[in-house]
XYZ file of C-alpha atoms in Angstrom:
576
model
C -30.724 91.636 1.281
C -34.532 91.709 1.954
C -36.327 94.449 0.763
C -40.064 93.713 1.095
C -42.118 91.244 2.314
C -46.339 90.948 2.054
C -47.670 88.707 5.132
C -51.585 88.004 4.732
C -53.684 85.703 6.425
C -50.709 84.624 8.892
C -51.575 83.741 12.726
C -52.962 87.545 13.816
C -52.288 89.190 10.654
C -54.881 89.811 8.337
C -52.552 91.455 5.865
C -49.282 93.688 6.363
C -46.515 94.943 4.521
C -43.361 96.438 4.868
C -40.062 97.737 3.142
C -36.947 97.537 4.811
C -33.880 99.230 4.692
C -30.546 97.798 4.857
C -28.552 98.681 8.143
C -30.248 97.841 11.335
C -34.152 97.154 11.697
C -35.566 96.704 15.075
C -39.317 95.053 15.233
C -41.467 95.802 18.640
C -44.746 95.513 20.392
C -46.801 94.665 23.015
C -46.266 90.558 24.050
C -48.860 88.856 21.432
C -49.140 91.485 19.312
C -48.026 89.518 16.436
C -43.931 89.633 16.449
C -43.600 86.296 16.014
C -45.566 85.503 12.784
C -43.536 87.752 10.866
C -40.101 85.522 12.094
C -42.645 82.417 11.079
C -43.376 84.385 7.548
C -39.481 85.306 7.644
C -38.945 81.315 7.629
C -41.493 80.330 5.878
C -39.301 81.975 3.483
C -36.348 80.289 3.998
C -38.212 76.981 2.999
C -39.219 76.287 6.991
C -41.990 73.609 7.461
C -45.448 74.868 6.710
C -47.721 74.194 9.528
C -51.492 74.712 8.689
C -52.164 76.006 11.977
C -50.705 78.877 11.275
C -53.406 79.740 9.201
C -55.686 83.277 10.330
C -58.805 81.738 11.556
C -61.890 81.520 8.915
C -58.908 82.204 5.580
C -58.827 79.910 3.349
C -54.168 80.407 2.883
C -51.694 82.501 4.451
C -49.335 83.860 1.971
C -45.760 85.313 2.622
C -43.970 87.280 -0.112
C -40.582 88.618 -0.045
C -38.249 90.775 -2.712
C -34.407 89.943 -2.386
C -31.166 91.780 -3.673
C -28.581 90.452 -4.819
C -26.241 93.609 -4.450
C -23.031 93.475 -2.265
C -23.479 89.539 -2.616
C -19.526 88.541 -3.369
C -19.029 87.565 -7.489
C -18.877 83.791 -6.010
C -21.673 83.688 -4.150
C -23.681 85.522 -7.004
C -22.650 83.513 -9.272
C -23.931 80.481 -7.005
C -27.193 81.798 -5.860
C -27.891 82.791 -9.836
C -26.885 79.057 -10.960
C -30.028 78.007 -8.147
C -32.414 80.514 -9.810
C -31.459 79.294 -13.319
C -32.103 75.226 -12.874
C -35.056 76.525 -10.876
C -36.346 78.446 -13.987
C -36.532 81.474 -12.059
C -36.157 85.041 -13.179
C -34.969 88.359 -11.588
C -37.911 90.966 -12.499
C -37.042 93.818 -14.109
C -35.239 95.680 -10.842
C -33.070 92.375 -11.022
C -34.610 91.260 -7.657
C -35.899 87.922 -7.208
C -39.299 87.425 -5.960
C -39.762 84.640 -2.997
C -43.261 83.341 -2.158
C -44.697 80.597 0.024
C -48.400 80.186 0.904
C -49.765 77.656 3.299
C -53.286 76.524 2.655
C -56.163 76.103 5.688
C -55.704 72.324 4.581
C -52.207 71.809 5.260
C -50.997 71.883 1.313
C -47.958 74.400 0.720
C -46.725 75.713 -2.332
C -43.606 77.535 -2.808
C -42.411 80.459 -5.762
C -39.420 81.599 -6.822
C -39.200 83.765 -9.696
C -42.218 83.586 -10.865
C -41.813 79.740 -11.030
C -43.534 76.461 -8.871
C -39.994 74.955 -6.872
C -39.615 72.588 -4.043
C -39.580 74.021 -0.588
C -35.708 73.212 -0.287
C -34.825 75.307 -3.472
C -35.830 77.941 -1.485
C -34.036 77.256 1.027
C -31.088 76.358 -1.070
C -31.450 80.258 -2.981
C -32.153 81.797 0.831
C -28.990 79.917 2.543
C -26.781 82.565 2.136
C -29.401 85.537 2.085
C -31.174 84.820 4.803
C -29.912 83.566 7.816
C -32.873 83.537 11.318
C -31.619 83.628 14.721
C -33.628 82.297 17.822
C -34.088 81.046 21.320
C -34.526 77.291 19.467
C -31.105 78.127 17.916
C -29.491 78.843 20.630
C -30.440 75.567 21.846
C -28.411 74.094 18.509
C -26.105 75.841 19.380
C -24.912 73.021 21.844
C -25.458 70.176 19.626
C -21.858 69.314 18.682
C -22.685 69.661 14.603
C -23.603 73.278 14.721
C -20.312 73.721 16.754
C -17.973 72.192 14.519
C -20.305 74.298 11.732
C -19.146 77.819 13.391
C -15.418 76.670 13.564
C -15.842 75.753 9.812
C -17.841 78.899 8.815
C -14.686 81.047 10.761
C -11.535 79.581 9.030
C -12.028 79.390 4.461
C -9.070 77.138 5.196
C -11.322 74.786 6.973
C -13.837 74.906 4.023
C -11.253 73.592 1.549
C -9.396 71.370 3.745
C -12.761 69.822 4.481
C -13.964 69.055 0.793
C -10.439 67.610 0.465
C -10.881 64.898 3.139
C -14.384 64.134 1.872
C -13.226 63.457 -1.841
C -11.351 60.525 -0.482
C -13.650 60.012 2.556
C -16.565 58.731 0.232
C -13.584 56.564 -2.136
C -12.585 54.998 1.908
C -15.994 54.806 2.570
C -17.227 52.529 -0.902
C -14.112 50.807 -1.015
C -14.229 49.673 2.483
C -17.784 48.166 2.463
C -16.805 46.662 -1.246
C -14.223 44.697 0.668
C -16.289 43.975 3.835
C -19.097 42.911 1.109
C -16.798 40.481 -0.943
C -15.224 38.457 2.353
C -18.527 38.364 4.599
C -20.452 37.557 2.165
C -18.850 35.402 -0.445
C -21.344 32.402 -0.454
C -24.306 34.762 -1.431
C -22.124 36.668 -4.233
C -21.138 33.353 -5.663
C -24.021 32.390 -5.865
C -24.938 35.974 -7.176
C -22.406 35.605 -10.427
C -23.581 32.633 -11.389
C -27.273 33.271 -11.913
C -25.793 36.533 -13.704
C -23.853 34.461 -16.111
C -26.536 32.406 -16.966
C -28.652 35.595 -17.433
C -26.034 37.018 -19.415
C -25.463 33.449 -21.236
C -29.169 33.162 -21.553
C -29.897 36.785 -23.536
C -26.739 36.189 -25.653
C -27.748 32.985 -27.030
C -30.955 34.739 -27.973
C -28.757 37.774 -29.609
C -31.502 39.873 -29.319
C -31.563 43.442 -31.276
C -32.432 46.491 -30.589
C -36.321 47.179 -32.249
C -36.338 43.438 -33.228
C -39.490 42.620 -31.322
C -41.170 45.250 -33.176
C -40.486 44.120 -36.064
C -41.206 40.591 -35.793
C -44.598 41.683 -35.704
C -45.246 43.386 -38.458
C -43.332 40.895 -40.445
C -45.504 38.190 -38.892
C -48.505 39.862 -39.398
C -47.586 39.924 -43.134
C -47.329 36.418 -43.217
C -49.768 35.993 -42.304
C -52.093 37.851 -44.587
C -49.743 36.849 -47.736
C -52.072 34.798 -49.999
C -55.122 37.847 -49.273
C -52.613 40.383 -49.860
C -51.119 38.888 -52.807
C -54.200 38.785 -54.417
C -55.874 41.227 -53.766
C -52.542 43.147 -55.177
C -52.511 41.295 -58.408
C -56.491 41.664 -59.037
C -55.512 45.121 -58.825
C -53.038 45.242 -61.491
C -54.776 42.763 -64.122
C -57.708 45.523 -63.842
C -54.726 47.965 -64.533
C -52.933 46.307 -66.722
C -54.899 43.303 -68.254
C -54.417 39.464 -68.216
C -51.627 39.207 -69.276
C -49.873 42.132 -65.795
C -50.609 38.850 -63.401
C -49.698 34.843 -63.593
C -52.881 32.796 -62.952
C -55.076 36.487 -62.731
C -57.506 36.117 -66.134
C -59.966 38.288 -66.550
C -62.207 38.815 -70.250
C -62.720 42.730 -69.524
C -60.723 45.296 -71.292
C -57.693 46.677 -69.161
C -58.256 50.101 -67.038
C -54.947 51.278 -68.790
C -56.195 50.438 -72.153
C -59.663 52.260 -72.441
C -58.260 55.611 -70.217
C -55.148 55.534 -72.917
C -58.040 55.256 -75.795
C -60.660 57.665 -74.389
C -56.850 60.136 -74.358
C -56.255 60.046 -77.549
C -60.071 59.861 -79.006
C -60.436 63.959 -77.003
C -57.183 64.898 -77.566
C -57.644 64.719 -81.318
C -60.731 66.231 -81.492
C -61.411 69.876 -83.262
C -62.690 71.120 -79.826
C -60.936 73.278 -77.431
C -62.848 71.959 -74.553
C -62.356 68.103 -75.172
C -59.254 68.278 -75.853
C -58.404 69.920 -72.229
C -60.385 66.749 -70.802
C -58.182 64.320 -72.875
C -54.951 66.335 -71.280
C -56.912 65.111 -67.575
C -57.352 61.687 -68.995
C -53.266 61.199 -70.099
C -52.193 62.256 -66.284
C -54.560 59.657 -65.126
C -53.253 57.112 -67.079
C -49.866 58.578 -65.768
C -51.045 57.565 -62.245
C -52.419 54.449 -62.932
C -48.858 53.808 -64.489
C -46.926 54.767 -61.038
C -49.583 52.311 -59.107
C -48.846 49.920 -61.525
C -45.186 49.625 -60.812
C -46.111 49.790 -57.236
C -48.212 46.761 -56.988
C -45.711 44.837 -59.570
C -43.262 45.715 -56.756
C -45.264 44.841 -53.688
C -46.089 41.731 -54.981
C -42.008 40.718 -56.178
C -41.851 41.693 -52.114
C -44.005 39.132 -50.497
C -42.561 36.244 -49.248
C -43.443 33.195 -51.392
C -41.798 30.401 -48.948
C -44.106 28.835 -46.701
C -41.397 28.448 -43.938
C -40.316 31.963 -43.180
C -43.913 32.151 -40.962
C -42.988 29.403 -38.485
C -38.777 30.727 -38.731
C -40.907 34.247 -37.456
C -43.064 32.478 -35.279
C -39.964 31.012 -33.472
C -37.867 33.712 -33.404
C -40.507 35.856 -32.112
C -41.060 33.399 -29.170
C -37.603 33.211 -28.525
C -37.326 36.999 -27.965
C -40.672 36.629 -25.381
C -38.967 34.135 -23.469
C -36.319 36.947 -22.309
C -39.235 39.644 -21.786
C -41.093 37.772 -19.707
C -38.324 37.083 -17.096
C -35.777 40.453 -17.798
C -38.248 43.428 -19.150
C -40.819 44.187 -21.519
C -39.065 44.708 -24.073
C -35.854 44.105 -26.519
C -34.841 47.109 -25.066
C -35.611 46.894 -21.864
C -33.904 43.424 -22.004
C -30.450 44.948 -23.626
C -30.080 47.403 -20.462
C -30.887 44.558 -18.046
C -27.972 43.008 -19.588
C -25.695 45.718 -19.936
C -26.639 46.577 -16.441
C -26.115 42.681 -15.302
C -23.041 42.728 -17.009
C -21.295 45.805 -14.365
C -22.469 44.676 -11.608
C -20.859 41.292 -12.781
C -17.513 43.800 -13.358
C -17.742 44.614 -9.894
C -18.377 41.643 -7.754
C -15.734 39.291 -8.474
C -14.854 37.367 -5.211
C -11.084 35.926 -6.712
C -8.321 36.002 -4.283
C -6.794 38.673 -6.937
C -9.508 41.189 -6.859
C -9.905 40.632 -3.540
C -6.449 41.004 -2.856
C -6.205 44.259 -5.250
C -9.535 45.609 -3.497
C -7.592 45.398 -0.208
C -4.799 47.336 -1.455
C -6.582 50.142 -2.723
C -8.703 50.548 0.805
C -5.010 50.839 2.508
C -4.012 53.407 0.291
C -7.127 55.267 0.298
C -6.834 54.886 4.494
C -3.413 56.415 3.701
C -4.776 60.052 1.553
C -7.773 59.510 3.985
C -5.552 59.903 7.344
C -3.283 62.571 5.750
C -5.921 64.914 4.892
C -7.864 64.467 8.590
C -4.816 65.443 9.915
C -4.218 68.538 7.637
C -8.184 69.364 8.414
C -7.096 68.911 12.454
C -4.338 71.233 12.313
C -6.629 74.046 10.703
C -9.503 73.551 12.994
C -6.919 73.825 15.754
C -5.907 77.122 15.160
C -8.806 78.735 13.944
C -10.035 77.472 17.428
C -7.766 79.202 19.204
C -8.585 82.529 17.593
C -12.027 81.883 17.080
C -11.793 81.531 21.146
C -9.681 84.588 21.355
C -12.124 86.653 19.591
C -15.589 85.481 20.738
C -14.116 86.471 24.155
C -13.076 89.759 23.728
C -16.511 90.281 22.172
C -18.482 88.910 25.445
C -16.279 91.302 27.840
C -18.015 94.139 25.836
C -21.482 92.649 26.468
C -21.156 92.938 30.344
C -19.196 89.759 30.499
C -16.014 90.869 31.700
C -14.508 88.413 32.962
C -15.717 85.633 30.710
C -13.898 83.170 28.736
C -14.305 81.409 25.836
C -13.015 78.407 24.404
C -13.043 76.006 20.990
C -11.737 72.586 21.738
C -10.920 70.514 19.361
C -10.613 66.358 20.396
C -9.976 63.582 17.946
C -13.347 61.185 16.854
C -13.411 58.278 14.474
C -13.676 58.902 10.949
C -17.226 60.652 9.694
C -18.114 62.805 6.628
C -17.057 65.991 8.702
C -13.942 64.470 9.006
C -12.031 63.216 12.331
C -12.588 65.826 15.230
C -15.208 66.447 17.954
C -15.636 69.740 18.478
C -17.255 71.675 21.480
C -17.365 75.789 22.999
C -16.802 76.010 26.192
C -17.364 79.324 28.275
C -16.351 79.710 32.037
C -17.206 82.620 34.177
C -13.740 84.273 34.840
C -10.373 82.936 34.264
C -9.642 81.280 37.429
C -12.339 78.493 36.387
C -12.016 75.705 33.983
C -14.370 76.370 31.285
C -17.402 73.584 30.444
C -19.680 73.259 28.515
C -22.437 75.108 27.014
C -24.942 73.520 28.379
C -23.847 73.308 31.732
C -22.338 76.465 32.256
C -24.157 79.136 30.221
C -27.785 80.722 31.324
C -30.047 82.016 29.411
C -28.655 85.382 28.890
C -24.764 84.244 28.784
C -26.026 81.475 25.405
C -28.248 84.943 24.129
C -24.364 86.986 24.440
C -22.097 83.893 23.257
C -24.134 82.820 19.903
C -24.601 86.971 19.387
C -20.940 87.398 19.744
C -20.220 84.219 17.731
C -22.393 86.051 14.893
C -20.778 88.842 15.373
C -17.292 87.537 14.293
C -18.810 84.718 11.767
C -20.344 87.600 10.039
C -17.551 90.782 9.911
C -16.200 89.643 6.938
C -19.615 89.075 4.964
C -22.213 91.883 3.462
C -24.975 92.220 1.605
C -26.752 89.298 4.402
C -30.196 89.761 6.028
C -29.497 88.544 9.753
C -32.425 88.160 11.473
C -32.725 87.801 15.389
C -35.778 86.514 17.323
C -35.236 88.189 21.010
C -32.165 86.359 21.418
C -31.687 89.547 23.823
C -34.541 87.463 26.221
C -32.981 87.249 29.849
C -30.496 90.096 29.162
C -31.223 94.038 30.920
C -29.386 96.618 31.972
C -25.600 97.424 30.784
C -25.507 94.508 28.676
C -28.914 95.210 26.885
C -27.074 98.679 25.435
C -23.842 97.268 24.499
C -26.172 94.214 22.886
C -27.461 96.723 20.958
C -23.728 98.567 19.845
C -23.290 95.273 18.390
C -26.099 95.157 16.440
C -25.736 98.052 15.096
C -22.048 97.771 14.386
C -23.218 94.561 12.796
C -25.724 96.253 10.615
C -22.874 98.606 8.697
C -22.509 95.852 6.084
C -25.160 93.728 6.592
C -28.985 94.050 7.263
C -30.050 93.104 10.389
C -33.197 92.625 11.578
C -34.087 91.682 15.288
C -37.592 91.413 17.401
C -36.960 92.976 20.672
C -38.026 93.754 23.778
C -34.932 95.864 25.287
C -35.418 99.814 24.939
C -31.547 99.844 24.847
C -31.913 97.992 21.866
C -34.349 99.272 19.628
C -33.182 103.107 20.104
C -29.847 102.353 18.050
C -32.169 100.554 14.654
C -31.646 102.903 11.762
C -35.923 101.549 11.210
C -37.944 100.897 13.605
C -41.428 98.753 13.067
C -44.290 98.080 15.286
C -46.632 95.621 15.708
C -50.031 96.323 17.268
C -52.671 94.490 17.842
C -56.055 95.630 17.667
C -59.204 93.475 19.332
C -62.267 93.790 18.264
C -65.718 91.733 19.644
C -65.542 88.731 17.135
C -61.488 88.781 15.390
C -58.349 89.788 16.546
C -55.709 91.178 13.879
C -52.434 92.669 13.812
C -50.808 95.284 11.645
C -47.179 96.395 10.813
C -46.148 100.215 10.885
C -42.972 102.384 10.237
C -42.410 104.700 13.043
C -41.219 108.315 12.493
C -38.719 110.257 14.776
C -41.757 111.509 17.725
C -43.280 107.829 17.944
C -40.139 106.409 17.765
C -39.623 108.186 21.409
C -43.008 107.172 22.624
C -42.511 103.362 21.577
C -39.044 103.516 23.537
C -40.829 105.001 26.917
C -43.746 102.463 26.486
C -40.939 99.692 26.569
C -38.344 101.771 29.359
C -41.477 101.494 31.444
C -44.875 101.801 29.704
C -44.844 105.639 30.564
C -45.933 106.370 27.096
C -47.547 109.501 27.655
C -45.199 110.683 30.688
C -42.876 113.457 29.754
C -40.208 112.033 32.404
C -40.374 109.297 30.198
C -40.197 110.813 26.998
C -37.410 112.916 28.432
C -35.646 109.389 29.447
C -36.168 108.440 26.046
C -35.511 111.346 24.180
C -31.797 110.629 25.914
C -31.448 107.506 24.843
C -32.667 107.798 21.773
C -30.206 110.538 20.414
C -27.466 109.207 22.844
C -27.696 105.461 20.620
C -28.363 107.576 17.888
C -25.030 109.595 17.948
C -23.171 106.400 18.331
C -25.031 104.721 15.375
C -22.964 108.071 13.374
C -19.607 107.119 14.508
C -19.731 103.258 13.406
C -20.844 104.503 9.871
C -17.783 106.913 10.219
C -20.669 110.260 9.286
């Protein structure tokens, strides 16, 4: 449920804030007052397209913030939503609610936030998919598409979703195997050439047999070999200076060894009677120990230096072999080995031998049998659900001042696709004597509004805790039908939060909460604000909506009667 919404610099709204309650909330106001901007803000919170032209003139950016409560969500749905938030790094606030925000700059850049973290706009769409649903006049047009009608049928019958999931598991395997078979049979020559290239490359890499990290190790080894003479000379000279002329063969020196001189100095000082000199002698003994350690390290280093001149040539030749691979396949040995693994995997998939093709044909046939069986199960579920959905919506339409209307949901065969093998079409007849026709040619604007509302009432009857937004879906409707729409929306709001943008007083009278959007026109600017109406203010607004007679006693009396009668029915819906 949406508990709060804040809008700044969006269209004609410089700044607006509203706390939203459960139940039915209506949003009214004069045409052009800015009601559409409120719905635009809600669409932004659901990850909708950001339009820089919606930023208020003179402002740097528009910002919309919403606070969502997960209270009332089912256990499975709650787990799904929290997993989405966790994956995005988002966290709930101290009330266990999630803050969603969207900003749009005047330059067209958009940013989305979820629970204090930057996220892609698509993450908002995923997070709010079951929390906030918006129905507008454009959604009525989308309802006429085959995909939307199929989605409505699957939403109505939970078993259809399970059957569709089972079907899609096999469909993905069948499609992949079919494409593989087609590729192997129709592109045999090209695949044979690819096989030859891959085998040659793998053989070339195997012949060199590079090892992980070998290229870097060769560089270090070659650098040492190229400098081996100077390195040996430096190490031997240091060793002679420390231990004398006998320490390194071929390196002579007439000077006495440093270790001897330090040792003699240490002995002389330690044997002295003065404590200060003894301390200095002890320090020199430590120096003698360090010299002994360095001497041992130098001896080991000299022993490890390569003595064969051929070693450098061998290393250089090996380095050239490695470079031959890294020039062709990847920048380094690790990349070459990864390329080989990928090539080997690809090679295993493009076997064009008669045996492999025959085996693949067999697999495609088996998968096709499973596909047909699962598609038949899905069709059976949908066909049964279509009958029930048509009857349920027809019953709702007759309560929406379409007493003789009949709605049917037809399920016909179509080629296999990701959605199954069914083409779903919703049809409407004005009465039982007429043959139902597709919505595109049988429903007026007002009738289409009522069909969508009736569908939503049926589809949402088993849900709770969601926010449903209706943006002027009652356009083209009036009189008794408007009263029936208000009743349906009020009943729908007993388990869900329903927000309605409307021009109809018959609908507004049923609301639990009434928000009003008012426009102020100045000499240089136009601005709008959102306010929460009290009971007397609601009566005045209803009088204005009825006949523009908010200052008339007769208008207020009519509005009061409408308001009180509607609220009495609302109390009945709630069992109060």
